Tab-separated table of C-alpha atoms (C1' of nucleotides) in Angstrom:
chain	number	residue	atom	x	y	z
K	1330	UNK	CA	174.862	81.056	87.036
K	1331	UNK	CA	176.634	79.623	83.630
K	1332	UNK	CA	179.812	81.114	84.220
K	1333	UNK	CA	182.705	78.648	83.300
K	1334	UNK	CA	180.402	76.516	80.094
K	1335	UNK	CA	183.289	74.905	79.113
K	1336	UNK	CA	183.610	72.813	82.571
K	1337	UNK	CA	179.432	72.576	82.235
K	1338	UNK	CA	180.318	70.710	79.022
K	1339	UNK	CA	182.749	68.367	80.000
K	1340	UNK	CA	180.821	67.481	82.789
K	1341	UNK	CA	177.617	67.003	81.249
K	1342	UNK	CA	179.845	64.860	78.627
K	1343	UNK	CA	181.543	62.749	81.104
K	1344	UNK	CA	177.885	62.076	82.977
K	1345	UNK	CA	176.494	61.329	79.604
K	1346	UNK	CA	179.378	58.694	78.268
K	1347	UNK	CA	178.818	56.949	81.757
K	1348	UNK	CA	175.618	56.787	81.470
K	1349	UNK	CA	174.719	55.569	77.702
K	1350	UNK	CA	178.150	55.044	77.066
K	1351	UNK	CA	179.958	57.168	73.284
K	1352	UNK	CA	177.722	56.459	70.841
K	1353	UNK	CA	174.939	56.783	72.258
K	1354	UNK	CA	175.279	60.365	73.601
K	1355	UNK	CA	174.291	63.101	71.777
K	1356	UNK	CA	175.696	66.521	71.719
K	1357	UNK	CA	171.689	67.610	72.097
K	1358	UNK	CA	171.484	65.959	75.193
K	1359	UNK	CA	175.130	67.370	76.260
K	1360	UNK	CA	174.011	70.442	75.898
K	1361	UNK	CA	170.821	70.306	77.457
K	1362	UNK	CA	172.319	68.710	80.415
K	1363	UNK	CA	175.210	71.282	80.188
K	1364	UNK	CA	172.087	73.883	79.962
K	1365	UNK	CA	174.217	75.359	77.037
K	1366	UNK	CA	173.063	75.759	73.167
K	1367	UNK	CA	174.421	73.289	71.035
K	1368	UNK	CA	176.130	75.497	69.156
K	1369	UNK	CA	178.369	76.597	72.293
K	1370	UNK	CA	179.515	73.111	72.367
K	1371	UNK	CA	181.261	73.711	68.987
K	1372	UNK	CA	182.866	76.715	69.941
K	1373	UNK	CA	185.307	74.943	72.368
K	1374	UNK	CA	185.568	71.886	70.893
K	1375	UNK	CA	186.104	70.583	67.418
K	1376	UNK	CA	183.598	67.871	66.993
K	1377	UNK	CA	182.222	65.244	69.602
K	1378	UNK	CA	185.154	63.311	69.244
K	1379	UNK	CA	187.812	66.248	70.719
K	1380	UNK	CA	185.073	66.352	73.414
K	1381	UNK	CA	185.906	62.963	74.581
K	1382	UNK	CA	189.507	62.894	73.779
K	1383	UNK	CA	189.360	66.114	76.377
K	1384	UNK	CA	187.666	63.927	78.797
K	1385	UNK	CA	189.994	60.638	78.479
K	1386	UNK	CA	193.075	63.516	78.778
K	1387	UNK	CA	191.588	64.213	82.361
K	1388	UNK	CA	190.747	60.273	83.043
K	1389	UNK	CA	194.062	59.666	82.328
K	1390	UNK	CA	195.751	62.218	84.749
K	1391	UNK	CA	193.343	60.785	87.277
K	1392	UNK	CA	194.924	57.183	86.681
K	1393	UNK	CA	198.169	58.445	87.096
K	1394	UNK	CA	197.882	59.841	90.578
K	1395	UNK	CA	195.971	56.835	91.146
K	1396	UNK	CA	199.063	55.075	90.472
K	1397	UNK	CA	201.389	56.946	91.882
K	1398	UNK	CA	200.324	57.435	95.596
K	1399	UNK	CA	200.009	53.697	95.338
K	1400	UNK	CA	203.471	54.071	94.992
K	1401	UNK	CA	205.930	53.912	98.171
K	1402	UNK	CA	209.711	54.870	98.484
K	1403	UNK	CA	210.161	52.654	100.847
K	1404	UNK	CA	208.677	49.139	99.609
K	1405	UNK	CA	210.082	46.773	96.805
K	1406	UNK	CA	209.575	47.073	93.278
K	1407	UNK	CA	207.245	44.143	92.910
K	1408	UNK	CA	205.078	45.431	95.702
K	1409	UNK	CA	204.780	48.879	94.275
K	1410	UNK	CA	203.789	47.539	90.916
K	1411	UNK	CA	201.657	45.239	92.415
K	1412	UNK	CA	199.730	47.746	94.288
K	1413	UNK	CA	200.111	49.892	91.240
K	1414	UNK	CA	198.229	47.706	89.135
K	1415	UNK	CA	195.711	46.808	91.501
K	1416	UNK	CA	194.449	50.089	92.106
K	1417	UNK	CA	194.408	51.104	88.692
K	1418	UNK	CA	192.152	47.573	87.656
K	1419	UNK	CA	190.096	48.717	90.793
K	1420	UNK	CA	189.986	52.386	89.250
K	1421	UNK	CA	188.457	50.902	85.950
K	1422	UNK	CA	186.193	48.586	87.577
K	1423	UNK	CA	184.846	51.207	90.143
K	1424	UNK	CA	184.129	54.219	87.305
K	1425	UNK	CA	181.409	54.044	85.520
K	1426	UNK	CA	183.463	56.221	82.540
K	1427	UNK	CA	185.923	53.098	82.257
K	1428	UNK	CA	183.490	50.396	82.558
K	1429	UNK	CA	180.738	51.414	80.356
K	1430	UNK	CA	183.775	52.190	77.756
K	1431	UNK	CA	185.541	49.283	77.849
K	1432	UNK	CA	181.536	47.299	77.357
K	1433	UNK	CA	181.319	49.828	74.243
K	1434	UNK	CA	184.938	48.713	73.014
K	1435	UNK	CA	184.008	44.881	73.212
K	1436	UNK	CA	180.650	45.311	72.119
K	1437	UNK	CA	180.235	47.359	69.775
K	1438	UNK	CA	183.669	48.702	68.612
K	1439	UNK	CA	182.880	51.917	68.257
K	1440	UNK	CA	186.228	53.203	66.644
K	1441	UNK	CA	186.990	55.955	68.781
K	1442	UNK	CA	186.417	54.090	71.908
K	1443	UNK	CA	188.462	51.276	70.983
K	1444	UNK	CA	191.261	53.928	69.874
K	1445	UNK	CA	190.897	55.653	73.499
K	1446	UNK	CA	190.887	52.404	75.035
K	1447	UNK	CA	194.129	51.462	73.532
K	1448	UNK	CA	196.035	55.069	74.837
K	1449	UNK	CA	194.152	53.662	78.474
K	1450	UNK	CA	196.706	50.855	78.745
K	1451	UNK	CA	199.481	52.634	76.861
K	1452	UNK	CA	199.367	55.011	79.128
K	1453	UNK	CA	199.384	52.165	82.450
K	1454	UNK	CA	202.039	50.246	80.231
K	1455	UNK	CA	204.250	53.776	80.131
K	1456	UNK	CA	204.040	54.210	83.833
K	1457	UNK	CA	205.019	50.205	84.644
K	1458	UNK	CA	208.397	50.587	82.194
K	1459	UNK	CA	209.146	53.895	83.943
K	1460	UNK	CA	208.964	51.852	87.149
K	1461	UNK	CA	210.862	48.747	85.658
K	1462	UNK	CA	213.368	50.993	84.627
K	1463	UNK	CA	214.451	52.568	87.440
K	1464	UNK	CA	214.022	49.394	89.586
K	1465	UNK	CA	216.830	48.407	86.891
K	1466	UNK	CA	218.795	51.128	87.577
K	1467	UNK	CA	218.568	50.571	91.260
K	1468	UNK	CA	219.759	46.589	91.358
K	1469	UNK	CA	216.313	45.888	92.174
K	1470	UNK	CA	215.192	43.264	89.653
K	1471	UNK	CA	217.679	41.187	86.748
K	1472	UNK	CA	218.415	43.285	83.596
K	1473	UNK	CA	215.929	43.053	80.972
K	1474	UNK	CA	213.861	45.215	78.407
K	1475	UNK	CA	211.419	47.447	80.021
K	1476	UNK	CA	208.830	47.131	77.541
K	1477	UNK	CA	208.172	43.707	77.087
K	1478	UNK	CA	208.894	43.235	81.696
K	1479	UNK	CA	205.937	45.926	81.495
K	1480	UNK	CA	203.698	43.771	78.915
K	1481	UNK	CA	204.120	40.836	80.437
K	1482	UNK	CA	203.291	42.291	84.023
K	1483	UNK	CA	200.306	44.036	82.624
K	1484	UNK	CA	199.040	41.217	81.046
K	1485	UNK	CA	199.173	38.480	83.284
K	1486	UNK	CA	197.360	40.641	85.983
K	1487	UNK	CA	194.756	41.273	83.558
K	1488	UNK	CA	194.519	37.957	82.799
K	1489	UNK	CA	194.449	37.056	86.472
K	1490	UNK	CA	191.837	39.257	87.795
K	1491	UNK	CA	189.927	39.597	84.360
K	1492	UNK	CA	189.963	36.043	82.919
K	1493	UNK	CA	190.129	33.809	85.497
K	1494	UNK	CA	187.125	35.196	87.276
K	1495	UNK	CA	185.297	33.948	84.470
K	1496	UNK	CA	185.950	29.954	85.231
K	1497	UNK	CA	186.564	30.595	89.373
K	1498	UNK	CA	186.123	32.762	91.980
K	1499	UNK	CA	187.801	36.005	92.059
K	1500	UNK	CA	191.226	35.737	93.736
K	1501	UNK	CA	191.755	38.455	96.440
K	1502	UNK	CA	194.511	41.239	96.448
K	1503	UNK	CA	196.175	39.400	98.849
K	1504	UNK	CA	196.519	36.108	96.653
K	1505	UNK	CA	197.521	38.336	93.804
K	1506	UNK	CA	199.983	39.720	95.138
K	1507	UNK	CA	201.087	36.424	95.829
K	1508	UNK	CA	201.179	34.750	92.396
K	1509	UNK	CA	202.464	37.933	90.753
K	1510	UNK	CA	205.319	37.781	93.435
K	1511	UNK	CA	205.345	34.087	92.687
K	1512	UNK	CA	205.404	34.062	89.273
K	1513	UNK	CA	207.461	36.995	88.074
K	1514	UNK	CA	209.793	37.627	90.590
K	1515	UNK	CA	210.731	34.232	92.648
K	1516	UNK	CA	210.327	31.742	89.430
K	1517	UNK	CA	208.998	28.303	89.210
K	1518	UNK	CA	212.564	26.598	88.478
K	1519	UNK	CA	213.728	24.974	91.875
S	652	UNK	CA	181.631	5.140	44.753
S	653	UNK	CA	180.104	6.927	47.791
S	654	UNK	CA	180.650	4.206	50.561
S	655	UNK	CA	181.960	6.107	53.434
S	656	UNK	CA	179.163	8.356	53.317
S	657	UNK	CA	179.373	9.592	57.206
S	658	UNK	CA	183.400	10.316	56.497
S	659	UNK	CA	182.555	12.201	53.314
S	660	UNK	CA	179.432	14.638	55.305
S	661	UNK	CA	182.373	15.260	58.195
S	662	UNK	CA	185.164	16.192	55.588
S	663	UNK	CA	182.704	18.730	53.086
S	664	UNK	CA	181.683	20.002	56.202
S	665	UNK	CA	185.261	20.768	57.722
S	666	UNK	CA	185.913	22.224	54.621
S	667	UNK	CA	183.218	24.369	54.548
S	668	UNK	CA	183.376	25.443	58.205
S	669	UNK	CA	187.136	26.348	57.214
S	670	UNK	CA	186.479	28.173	54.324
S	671	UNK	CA	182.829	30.347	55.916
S	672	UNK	CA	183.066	29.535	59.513
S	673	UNK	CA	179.902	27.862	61.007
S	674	UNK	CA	177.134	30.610	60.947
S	675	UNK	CA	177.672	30.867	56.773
S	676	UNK	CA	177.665	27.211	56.142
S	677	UNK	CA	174.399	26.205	55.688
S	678	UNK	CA	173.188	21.800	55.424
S	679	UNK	CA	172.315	22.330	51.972
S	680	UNK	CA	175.732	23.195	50.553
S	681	UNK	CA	177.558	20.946	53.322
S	682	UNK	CA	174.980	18.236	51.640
S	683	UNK	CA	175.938	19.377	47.501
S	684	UNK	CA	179.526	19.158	48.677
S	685	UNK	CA	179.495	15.305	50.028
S	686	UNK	CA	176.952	14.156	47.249
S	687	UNK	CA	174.702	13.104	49.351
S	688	UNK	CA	171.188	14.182	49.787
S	689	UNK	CA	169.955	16.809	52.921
S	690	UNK	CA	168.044	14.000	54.992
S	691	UNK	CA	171.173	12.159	55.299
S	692	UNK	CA	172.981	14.023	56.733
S	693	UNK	CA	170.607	13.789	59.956
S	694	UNK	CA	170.561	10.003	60.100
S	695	UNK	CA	174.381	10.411	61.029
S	696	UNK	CA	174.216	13.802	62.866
S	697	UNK	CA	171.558	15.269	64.947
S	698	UNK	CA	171.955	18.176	63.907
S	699	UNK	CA	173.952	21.303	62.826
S	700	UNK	CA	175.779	21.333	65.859
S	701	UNK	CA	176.647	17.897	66.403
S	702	UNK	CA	178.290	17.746	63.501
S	703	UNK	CA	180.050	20.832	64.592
S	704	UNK	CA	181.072	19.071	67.663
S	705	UNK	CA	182.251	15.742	65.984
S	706	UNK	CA	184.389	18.080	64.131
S	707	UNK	CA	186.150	19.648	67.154
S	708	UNK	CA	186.796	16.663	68.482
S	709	UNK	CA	188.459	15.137	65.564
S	710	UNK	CA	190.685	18.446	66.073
S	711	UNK	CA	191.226	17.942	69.726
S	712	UNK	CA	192.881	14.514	69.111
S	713	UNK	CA	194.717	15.975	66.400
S	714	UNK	CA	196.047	19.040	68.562
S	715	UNK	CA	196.865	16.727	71.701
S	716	UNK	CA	198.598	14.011	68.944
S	717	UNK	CA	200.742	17.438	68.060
S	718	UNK	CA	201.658	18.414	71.663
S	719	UNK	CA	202.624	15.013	72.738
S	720	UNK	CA	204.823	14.708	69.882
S	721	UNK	CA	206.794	17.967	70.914
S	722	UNK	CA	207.201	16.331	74.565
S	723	UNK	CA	210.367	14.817	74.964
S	724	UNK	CA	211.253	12.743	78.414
S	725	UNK	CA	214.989	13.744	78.115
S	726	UNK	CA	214.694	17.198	78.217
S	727	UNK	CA	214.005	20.220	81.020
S	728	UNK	CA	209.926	20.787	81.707
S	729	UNK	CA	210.190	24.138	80.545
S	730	UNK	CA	211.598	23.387	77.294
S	731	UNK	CA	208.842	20.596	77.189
S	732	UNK	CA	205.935	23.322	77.690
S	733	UNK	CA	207.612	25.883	75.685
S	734	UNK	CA	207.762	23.363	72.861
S	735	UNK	CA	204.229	21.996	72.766
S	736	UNK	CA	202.535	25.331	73.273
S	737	UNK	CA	204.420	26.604	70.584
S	738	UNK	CA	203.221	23.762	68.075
S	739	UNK	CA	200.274	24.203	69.678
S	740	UNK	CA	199.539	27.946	68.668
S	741	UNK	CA	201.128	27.125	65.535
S	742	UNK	CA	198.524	24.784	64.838
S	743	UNK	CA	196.395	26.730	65.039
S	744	UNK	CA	197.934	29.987	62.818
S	745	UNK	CA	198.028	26.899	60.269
S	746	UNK	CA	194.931	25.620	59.806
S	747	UNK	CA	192.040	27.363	58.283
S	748	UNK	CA	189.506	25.804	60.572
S	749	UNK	CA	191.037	26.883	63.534
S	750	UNK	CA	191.574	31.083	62.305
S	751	UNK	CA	188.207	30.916	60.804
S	752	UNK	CA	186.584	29.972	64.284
S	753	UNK	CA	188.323	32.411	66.103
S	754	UNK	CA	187.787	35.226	64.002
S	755	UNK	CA	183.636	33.952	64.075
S	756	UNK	CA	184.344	33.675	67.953
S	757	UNK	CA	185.628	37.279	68.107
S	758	UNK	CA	183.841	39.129	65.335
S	759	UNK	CA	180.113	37.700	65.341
S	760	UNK	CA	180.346	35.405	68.696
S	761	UNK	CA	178.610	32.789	66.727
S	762	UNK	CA	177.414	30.978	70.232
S	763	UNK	CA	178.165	27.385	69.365
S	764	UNK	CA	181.893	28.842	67.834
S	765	UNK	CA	182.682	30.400	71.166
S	766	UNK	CA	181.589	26.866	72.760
S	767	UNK	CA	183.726	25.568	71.090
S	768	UNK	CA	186.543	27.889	71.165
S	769	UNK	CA	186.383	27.666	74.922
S	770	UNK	CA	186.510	23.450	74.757
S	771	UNK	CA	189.752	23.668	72.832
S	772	UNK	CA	191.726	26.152	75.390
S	773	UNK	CA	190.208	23.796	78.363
S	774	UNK	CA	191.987	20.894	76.382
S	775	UNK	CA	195.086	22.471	75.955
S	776	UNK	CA	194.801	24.106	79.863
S	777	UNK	CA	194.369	20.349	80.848
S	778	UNK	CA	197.661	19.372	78.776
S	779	UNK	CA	199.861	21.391	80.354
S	780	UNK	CA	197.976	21.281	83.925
S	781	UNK	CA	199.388	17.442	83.665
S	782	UNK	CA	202.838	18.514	82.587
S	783	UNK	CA	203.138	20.786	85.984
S	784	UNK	CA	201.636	18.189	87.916
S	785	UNK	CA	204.398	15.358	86.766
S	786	UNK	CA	207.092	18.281	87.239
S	787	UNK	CA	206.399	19.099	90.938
S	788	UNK	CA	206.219	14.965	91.352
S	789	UNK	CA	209.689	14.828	89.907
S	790	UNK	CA	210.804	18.056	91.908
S	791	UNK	CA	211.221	19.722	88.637
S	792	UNK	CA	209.743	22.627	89.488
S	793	UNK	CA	208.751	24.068	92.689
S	794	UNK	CA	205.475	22.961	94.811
S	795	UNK	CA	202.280	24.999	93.104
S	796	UNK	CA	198.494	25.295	92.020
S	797	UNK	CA	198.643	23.416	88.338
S	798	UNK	CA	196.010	25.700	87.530
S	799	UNK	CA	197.010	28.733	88.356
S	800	UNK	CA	200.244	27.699	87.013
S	801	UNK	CA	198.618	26.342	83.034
S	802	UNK	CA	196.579	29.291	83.284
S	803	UNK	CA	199.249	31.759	83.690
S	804	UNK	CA	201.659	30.049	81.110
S	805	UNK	CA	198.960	29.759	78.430
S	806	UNK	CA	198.143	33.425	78.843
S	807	UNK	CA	201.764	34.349	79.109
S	808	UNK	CA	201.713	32.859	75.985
S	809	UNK	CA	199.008	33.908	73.917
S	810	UNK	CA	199.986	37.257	75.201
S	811	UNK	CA	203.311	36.923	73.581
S	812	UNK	CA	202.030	35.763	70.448
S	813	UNK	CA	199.044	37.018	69.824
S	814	UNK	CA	199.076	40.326	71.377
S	815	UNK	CA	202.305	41.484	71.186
S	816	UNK	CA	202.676	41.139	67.231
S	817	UNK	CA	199.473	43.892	67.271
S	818	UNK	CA	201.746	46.393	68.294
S	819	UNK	CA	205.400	45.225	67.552
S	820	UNK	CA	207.300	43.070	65.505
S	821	UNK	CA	206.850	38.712	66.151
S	822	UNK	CA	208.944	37.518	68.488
S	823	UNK	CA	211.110	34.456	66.859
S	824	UNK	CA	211.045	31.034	68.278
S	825	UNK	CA	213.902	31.367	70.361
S	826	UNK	CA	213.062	34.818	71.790
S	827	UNK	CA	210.171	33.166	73.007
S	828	UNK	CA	211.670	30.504	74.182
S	829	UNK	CA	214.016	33.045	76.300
S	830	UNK	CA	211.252	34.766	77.483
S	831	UNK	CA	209.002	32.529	78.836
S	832	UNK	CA	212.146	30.469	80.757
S	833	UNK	CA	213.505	34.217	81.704
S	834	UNK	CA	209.740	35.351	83.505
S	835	UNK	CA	208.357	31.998	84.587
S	836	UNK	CA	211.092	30.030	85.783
S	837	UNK	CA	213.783	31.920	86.493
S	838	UNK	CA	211.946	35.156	87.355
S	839	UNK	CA	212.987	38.794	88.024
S	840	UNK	CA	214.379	39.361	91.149
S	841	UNK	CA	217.989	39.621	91.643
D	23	DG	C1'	181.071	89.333	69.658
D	24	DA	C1'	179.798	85.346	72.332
D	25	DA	C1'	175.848	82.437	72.479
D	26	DT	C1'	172.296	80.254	70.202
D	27	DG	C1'	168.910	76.994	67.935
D	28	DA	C1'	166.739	76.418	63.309
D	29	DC	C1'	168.616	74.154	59.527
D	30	DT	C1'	170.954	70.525	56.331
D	31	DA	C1'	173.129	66.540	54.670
D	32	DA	C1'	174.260	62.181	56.346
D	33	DA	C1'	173.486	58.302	59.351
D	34	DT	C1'	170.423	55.373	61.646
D	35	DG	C1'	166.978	52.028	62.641
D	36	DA	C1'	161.889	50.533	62.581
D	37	DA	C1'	158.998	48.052	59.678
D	38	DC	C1'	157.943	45.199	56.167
D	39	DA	C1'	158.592	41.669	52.392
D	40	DA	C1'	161.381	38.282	50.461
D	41	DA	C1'	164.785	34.848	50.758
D	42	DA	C1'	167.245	31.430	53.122
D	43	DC	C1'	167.651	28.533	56.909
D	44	DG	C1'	167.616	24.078	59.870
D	45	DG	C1'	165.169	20.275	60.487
D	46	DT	C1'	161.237	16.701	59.233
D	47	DC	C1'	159.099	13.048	56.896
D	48	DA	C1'	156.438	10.906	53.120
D	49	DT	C1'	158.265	9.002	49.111
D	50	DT	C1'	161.752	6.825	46.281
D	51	DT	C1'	165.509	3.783	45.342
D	52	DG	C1'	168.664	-0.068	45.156
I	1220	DC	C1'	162.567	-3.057	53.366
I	1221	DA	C1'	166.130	-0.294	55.050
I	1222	DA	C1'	168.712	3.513	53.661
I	1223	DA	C1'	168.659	7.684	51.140
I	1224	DT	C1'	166.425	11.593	49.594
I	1225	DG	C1'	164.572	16.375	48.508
I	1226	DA	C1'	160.075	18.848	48.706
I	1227	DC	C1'	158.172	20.983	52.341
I	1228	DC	C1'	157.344	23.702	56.879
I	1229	DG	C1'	157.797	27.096	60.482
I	1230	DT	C1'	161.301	30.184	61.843
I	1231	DT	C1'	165.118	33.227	61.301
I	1232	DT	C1'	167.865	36.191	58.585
I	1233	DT	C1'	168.435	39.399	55.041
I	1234	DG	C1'	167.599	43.231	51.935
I	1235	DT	C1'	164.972	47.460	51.218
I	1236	DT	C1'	162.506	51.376	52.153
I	1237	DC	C1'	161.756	55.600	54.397
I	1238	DA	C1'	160.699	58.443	58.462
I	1239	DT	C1'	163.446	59.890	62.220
I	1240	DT	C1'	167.568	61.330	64.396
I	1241	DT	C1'	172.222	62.913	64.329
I	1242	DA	C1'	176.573	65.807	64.013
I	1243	DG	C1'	177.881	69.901	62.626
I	1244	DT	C1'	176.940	74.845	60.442
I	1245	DC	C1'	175.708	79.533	60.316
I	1246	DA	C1'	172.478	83.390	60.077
I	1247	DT	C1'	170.347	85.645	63.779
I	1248	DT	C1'	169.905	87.343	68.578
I	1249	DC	C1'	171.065	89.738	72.796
DNA sequence: GAATGACTAAATGAACAAAACGGTCATTTG
DNA sequence: CAAATGACCGTTTTGTTCATTTAGTCATTC
């Protein structure tokens, strides 16, 4: 046994932060859960904080094939995006990593979870303008800048599924995709 | 002097709310800074947070005065919206009261503040949730929730403002203007 | 020479004492 | 005598202390 220590780590890490969240996981407890001397920790990585920038690297990748296999040649922009976002807001509700983060972010601000939070949804907001770009390119949707079509796209289906479960009940994907077609795509003006 | 004494509690009290938020004004000063003795201040107000809430309701009027005063019957319903919303937030970047109360909201989560907080955006929600109603009467815009539809132009909004000046450079009056008639009314497809 | 855990300086938080708080009410005042 | 008041009360918040815990190091081990 104890072959590859540096996997053992980040595993032990990741099963920690879920757990009891950044700050409240110590590398003593990583590296008894690892079954590795403390020390050893410090031999791959800098300090706790390259630990969990390793570990956000790998969440990250994850969220991007997440993304893209919700991804289809063959259907519209909107729908892609749609389904896009959906799975990734379902990714971050469903993993324990994401959700006991973003809880740490709001309520307690630890600084390097709020920082890691922030390269989260730079890194969705990346992928969307890729998208919106090349739906540009392809006559798909008006012209416009990619950046702010990605913002705005981000943040209404934030708001939608985040926020406005707080006043009324939770709208389903289907009546998402709906208003987001609705709203950003078809216009209110008659 | 000292006639108006209830007028004179509700002003040193707005001022001091404005100047320490709610949590860090405490009677005692509110009572040194009207010249009026502690016990008086409870034959007008029941307590603490009643006067808190005669306060916000003073500012509610004020802020609804303020939209309805950007509403104009000749021109478009979008340009309507856009215009009160914008006084709106502006308001509220203006006046000390209203920063000082969110930043209480957001940093400590003072529980009356974030009450309150949540009063003002359902009075504002309710504005505009009018304005779409009278639009889709008049066939101005297109049959829809009113709101779904406030909702998703106040966050489209605040998102704008508020957000998108963390990470970029404001967006002038016009932009915004161009923006919000560009994704909500018109929208993106081709 | 890779792995380790005893070690250290710094950070944390439990526990306690002191101060400040919102709200009351017996007394004062006009 | 009705309206105004501030000393007073029980509770909460704040400042302080100090024992414990923490991230990170490094001399020792295997």
């Amino acid at each position: 046994m104890a072959i590859d220590r540096r996997k053992q780590i980040i595993e032990a890490a990741t099963s920690s932060f879920s757990l009891y969240g950044y700050k409240a996981t110590t590398i003593d407890q990583v590296a008894k859960l690892a079954n590795v001397g403390k020390g050893t920790i410090y031999t791959f990585f800098k300090n706790k904080e390259e630990l969990f920038d390793e570990i956000i690297n790998g969440l990250i990748i994850e969220m991007k094939a997440v993304a893209n296999e919700a991804v289809s040649h063959s259907d519209s922009f909107y729908e892609n995006v749609h389904r896009a976002l959906y799975r990734l807001l379902e990714f971050r509700k469903q993993h324990q990593l994401t959700i006991k983060l973003s809880q740490e972010a709001r309520d307690i601000g630890t600084p390097a979870v709020v920082e890691v939070m922030e390269k989260l949804e730079l890194a969705i907001l990346n992928f969307i303008k890729d998208k919106v770009v090349l739906a540009i390119k392809k006559g798909e949707i008006k012209e416009c800048d990619p950046e702010i079509t990605a913002f705005i796209m981000m943040k209404l289906y934030i708001a939608l599924i985040f926020d406005w479960e707080k006043k009324h009940k939770p709208l389903g994907k289907a009546e998402l995709s709906q208003l987001f077609e609705f709203y950003i795509f078809k216009g209110l003006s008659t």
